[in-house]
Coordinates of C-alpha atoms and ligand atoms in Angstrom, one line a residue:
X264 CA 86.4 30.0 112.9
X265 CA 87.1 26.5 114.2
X266 CA 85.3 23.6 112.5
X267 CA 82.9 21.8 114.8
X268 CA 84.8 19.3 117.0
X269 CA 83.0 16.2 115.6
X270 CA 85.4 16.4 112.7
X271 CA 89.0 15.5 112.7
X272 CA 91.8 16.7 110.5
X273 CA 91.3 13.6 108.3
X274 CA 87.8 14.9 107.4
X275 CA 88.3 16.8 104.2
X276 CA 84.6 17.3 103.3
X277 CA 83.1 20.6 102.5
X278 CA 80.7 19.8 105.4
X279 CA 83.6 19.6 107.8
X280 CA 85.0 22.8 106.5
X281 CA 81.8 24.8 106.7
X282 CA 79.9 23.3 109.6
X283 CA 81.5 25.7 112.1
X284 CA 80.4 25.7 115.7
X285 CA 78.7 28.9 115.1
X286 CA 76.8 27.6 112.1
X287 CA 75.9 24.4 114.0
X288 CA 74.4 26.4 116.9
X289 CA 72.4 28.5 114.5
X290 CA 71.0 25.6 112.6
X291 CA 70.7 22.8 115.1
X292 CA 67.0 23.4 115.8
X293 CA 65.9 24.4 112.3
X294 CA 63.4 22.3 110.4
X295 CA 61.7 22.5 107.0
X296 CA 58.0 22.0 106.6
X297 CA 58.7 18.3 105.9
X298 CA 60.6 18.0 109.2
X299 CA 64.0 17.8 107.5
X300 CA 66.7 18.8 110.0
X301 CA 70.3 19.6 110.1
X302 CA 70.9 16.2 111.6
X303 CA 69.3 14.6 108.4
X304 CA 71.3 16.9 106.1
X305 CA 74.7 15.9 107.5
X306 CA 74.2 12.2 108.2
X307 CA 76.0 11.0 105.1
X308 CA 79.0 13.2 105.7
X309 CA 79.2 12.3 109.3
X310 CA 79.1 8.5 108.7
X311 CA 81.3 8.5 105.6
X312 CA 84.5 10.2 106.7
X313 CA 85.9 10.2 103.2
X314 CA 83.0 12.3 101.8
X315 CA 83.9 15.1 99.5
X316 CA 80.8 17.1 100.1
X317 CA 78.9 15.4 102.9
X318 CA 75.4 17.0 102.7
X319 CA 72.1 16.2 101.1
X320 CA 68.9 18.2 101.0
X321 CA 65.4 17.0 102.0
X322 CA 63.3 19.4 99.9
X323 CA 63.4 22.7 98.1
X324 CA 63.2 24.6 101.4
X325 CA 66.4 22.9 102.7
X326 CA 68.4 25.1 100.5
X327 CA 67.0 28.2 102.1
X328 CA 66.6 27.1 105.7
X329 CA 70.1 25.6 105.9
X330 CA 71.7 28.3 103.6
X331 CA 74.4 29.1 106.2
X332 CA 75.8 25.6 105.5
X333 CA 74.7 25.0 101.9
X334 CA 75.7 28.4 100.4
X335 CA 79.4 28.1 101.2
X336 CA 79.4 24.5 100.0
X337 CA 77.7 25.5 96.8
X338 CA 80.1 28.4 96.4
X339 CA 83.1 26.3 96.9
X340 CA 82.0 23.5 94.6
X341 CA 80.3 25.5 91.8
X342 CA 82.1 28.8 92.1
X343 CA 78.6 30.3 92.4
X344 CA 78.2 32.8 95.2
X345 CA 75.1 33.5 97.2
X346 CA 74.5 36.6 95.1
X347 CA 74.5 34.7 91.8
X348 CA 71.4 33.5 90.0
X349 CA 71.5 30.4 87.8
X350 CA 70.4 30.9 84.2
X351 CA 69.1 27.8 82.6
X352 CA 69.6 27.6 78.9
X353 CA 68.5 24.5 76.9
X354 CA 68.4 26.2 73.5
X355 CA 70.4 23.8 71.4
X356 CA 70.6 26.3 68.5
X357 CA 73.0 28.2 70.7
X358 CA 75.3 25.3 71.1
X359 CA 78.6 26.1 69.4
X360 CA 80.1 22.7 68.9
X361 CA 80.8 20.5 66.0
X362 CA 80.7 16.7 66.1
X363 CA 84.0 15.5 67.6
X364 CA 86.2 13.0 65.8
X365 CA 84.6 9.7 66.5
X366 CA 87.8 7.8 65.8
X367 CA 88.9 9.0 69.3
X368 CA 85.5 8.9 71.1
X369 CA 83.8 5.7 72.1
X370 CA 80.6 7.3 73.3
X371 CA 78.9 10.5 74.4
X372 CA 76.6 10.8 77.3
X373 CA 74.8 13.8 78.9
X374 CA 72.6 13.5 81.9
X375 CA 70.6 15.7 84.2
X376 CA 69.0 15.3 87.6
X377 CA 65.4 16.4 88.1
X378 CA 62.9 16.1 90.9
X379 CA 59.1 16.7 90.9
X380 CA 57.5 19.8 92.3
X381 CA 55.2 19.1 95.2
X382 CA 57.2 16.1 96.5
X383 CA 60.0 16.0 99.1
X384 CA 63.4 14.7 97.8
X385 CA 64.3 11.1 98.0
X386 CA 66.1 11.5 101.3
X387 CA 62.8 11.8 103.2
X388 CA 60.2 10.8 100.7
X389 CA 57.6 8.3 102.0
X390 CA 57.1 4.9 100.4
X391 CA 53.7 6.0 99.1
X392 CA 55.0 9.2 97.6
X393 CA 58.0 7.4 96.0
X394 CA 55.6 5.0 94.4
X395 CA 53.5 7.9 93.2
X396 CA 56.5 9.5 91.6
X397 CA 57.4 6.2 89.9
X398 CA 53.8 6.0 88.6
X399 CA 53.7 9.6 87.3
X400 CA 57.0 9.5 85.6
X401 CA 56.7 6.0 84.1
X402 CA 53.2 6.7 82.8
X403 CA 54.4 10.0 81.2
X404 CA 57.4 8.2 79.5
X405 CA 55.3 5.3 78.3
X406 CA 53.3 7.8 76.1
X407 CA 56.4 9.0 74.3
X408 CA 56.5 8.3 70.6
X409 CA 59.0 7.7 67.8
X410 CA 62.7 7.9 68.8
X411 CA 61.8 8.4 72.5
X412 CA 59.3 5.5 72.7
X413 CA 60.3 2.7 75.0
X414 CA 59.5 0.5 78.0
X415 CA 59.7 0.8 81.7
X416 CA 61.5 -1.8 83.8
X417 CA 60.7 -1.7 87.5
X418 CA 63.7 -2.9 89.5
X419 CA 61.9 -5.3 91.9
X420 CA 60.7 -7.5 89.1
X421 CA 63.4 -7.1 86.5
X422 CA 64.3 -10.5 85.0
X423 CA 67.9 -11.5 85.3
X424 CA 68.6 -11.5 81.5
X425 CA 67.5 -7.9 81.3
X426 CA 69.3 -7.0 84.5
X427 CA 72.6 -8.6 83.4
X428 CA 72.4 -7.0 80.0
X429 CA 71.8 -3.5 81.5
X430 CA 74.7 -4.0 83.9
X431 CA 77.0 -5.2 81.1
X432 CA 76.1 -2.0 79.1
X433 CA 76.6 0.2 82.2
X434 CA 73.0 1.3 82.1
X435 CA 71.8 0.1 85.4
X436 CA 72.2 1.8 88.8
X437 CA 73.2 -0.4 91.7
X438 CA 72.1 -0.7 95.3
X439 CA 74.6 -0.4 98.1
X440 CA 76.1 3.0 97.6
X441 CA 77.0 3.9 101.2
X442 CA 76.7 7.7 100.6
X443 CA 73.1 7.2 99.4
X444 CA 72.4 4.7 102.1
X445 CA 73.3 7.0 104.9
X446 CA 71.4 9.9 103.3
X447 CA 68.2 7.8 103.4
X448 CA 68.1 7.4 99.7
X449 CA 68.0 3.6 99.6
X450 CA 65.0 3.1 101.9
X451 CA 62.5 0.5 100.7
X452 CA 64.9 -0.7 98.0
X453 CA 64.2 -2.0 95.3
X454 CA 60.5 -0.8 95.3
X455 CA 59.6 2.3 93.5
X456 CA 62.7 2.3 91.4
X457 CA 63.3 1.4 87.8
X458 CA 64.6 2.3 84.4
X459 CA 62.9 3.5 81.3
X460 CA 64.7 3.2 78.0
X461 CA 64.0 3.5 74.3
X462 CA 64.6 0.7 71.9
X463 CA 68.2 1.8 71.0
X464 CA 69.1 2.7 74.6
X465 CA 70.0 6.3 73.5
X466 CA 67.4 7.7 75.8
X467 CA 67.1 6.5 79.4
X468 CA 65.5 7.7 82.6
X469 CA 66.4 6.3 86.0
X470 CA 63.5 6.7 88.4
X471 CA 64.0 7.3 92.1
X472 CA 67.7 6.8 92.4
X473 CA 69.6 9.7 93.9
X474 CA 67.2 12.0 92.2
X475 CA 63.6 11.2 91.2
X476 CA 64.6 11.5 87.6
X477 CA 68.0 11.1 86.0
X478 CA 67.4 11.8 82.3
X479 CA 70.1 10.5 80.1
X480 CA 70.9 10.8 76.4
X481 CA 73.8 8.8 75.0
X482 CA 75.1 7.2 71.8
X483 CA 78.2 5.8 70.3
X484 CA 80.7 8.4 68.8
X485 CA 81.1 12.1 69.4
X486 CA 78.1 13.8 68.0
X487 CA 77.4 16.0 71.1
X488 CA 74.8 18.1 69.3
X489 CA 72.7 15.1 68.5
X490 CA 73.0 13.8 72.0
X491 CA 72.1 17.2 73.4
X492 CA 69.2 17.7 71.1
X493 CA 67.7 14.4 72.1
X494 CA 68.2 15.2 75.8
X495 CA 66.5 18.6 75.5
X496 CA 63.6 17.2 73.5
X497 CA 63.0 14.7 76.3
X498 CA 63.4 17.1 79.2
X499 CA 60.9 19.5 77.6
X500 CA 58.4 16.8 77.0
X501 CA 58.6 15.5 80.5
X502 CA 58.4 19.0 82.0
X503 CA 55.3 19.8 80.1
X504 CA 53.5 17.0 82.0
X505 CA 55.3 17.0 85.3
X506 CA 56.7 20.3 86.5
X507 CA 60.2 20.0 88.1
X508 CA 61.3 21.3 91.5
X509 CA 63.1 24.6 90.8
X510 CA 64.6 27.2 93.1
X511 CA 64.4 30.9 92.0
X512 CA 68.2 31.4 92.4
X513 CA 69.8 27.9 92.3
X514 CA 67.9 26.5 89.3
X515 CA 66.7 22.9 89.2
X516 CA 67.0 21.2 92.6
X517 CA 68.8 17.9 93.3
X518 CA 69.4 15.9 96.5
X519 CA 73.1 16.6 96.4
X520 CA 74.3 20.1 95.9
X521 CA 76.8 19.0 93.3
X522 CA 74.0 18.4 90.8
X523 CA 72.1 21.8 91.2
X524 CA 71.4 24.0 88.2
X525 CA 70.5 22.7 84.8
Ligands
LIG261 N1 78.0 12.4 99.0 C1 79.2 12.1 98.4 C2 80.3 12.9 99.0 O1 80.0 13.9 99.6 C3 79.1 12.2 96.9 C4 79.0 13.6 96.3 C5 78.9 13.7 94.8 N2 78.4 12.6 94.1 C6 77.1 12.4 93.9 N3 76.7 11.3 93.4 N4 76.2 13.2 94.3 O2 81.5 12.7 98.7

């Protein structure tokens, strides 16, 4: 099948590969309940010709309504076919790994993307909904105790000293990513965004960047188990208060199909 003629040979994205004329015709009038369309899903890949993937989702339903396009992209990227079902396993006792030799490893970081149930994804979320997500997530995190206790720093009023320090430590996310921009993910910047971190900056949560939550555990050296344990503890504590958006087959849902699963 030919790819749709809006793409040229230079366009190497999975979007260009799988948006055949036939798929385009079948999906061009499809909409989710939140009015997310094919046009919305492919914007970033159309405008950024160097995209690798080229699509973003608008909500949970996008992954079903646009499955003719999303499934082959997911299969190609994750080697996960449309008959597979994702199994999430956050049982750290099953982790078969010893601390790695810290003389070779500067730091270890594990992060996951999560979004809240009952909200559309950041691509089409309204300003009010985004602010609500910020409020729900930051209030939950501000109740955390002990090692996970920390503060929330909203981006719009972050003072320069804190900002510069976070940038220097590579902890801060930046505006201006053209992929996110064209996917609608930077609307109303910098409002509704911010960073929570504990005192030691070993536990961080970005709020309302590409996903509503990016939960991060990190520390110096190579103790993966310790990093993973902290991450799992935090994920479970958040999830108890705020259920995450989850698909019965694909696992936890992200705006970009590259981050699906666990
Ligand atoms: N949308 C970009 C592309 O298609 C980035 C994809 C992966 N990265 C990400 N942050 N989701 O090339």
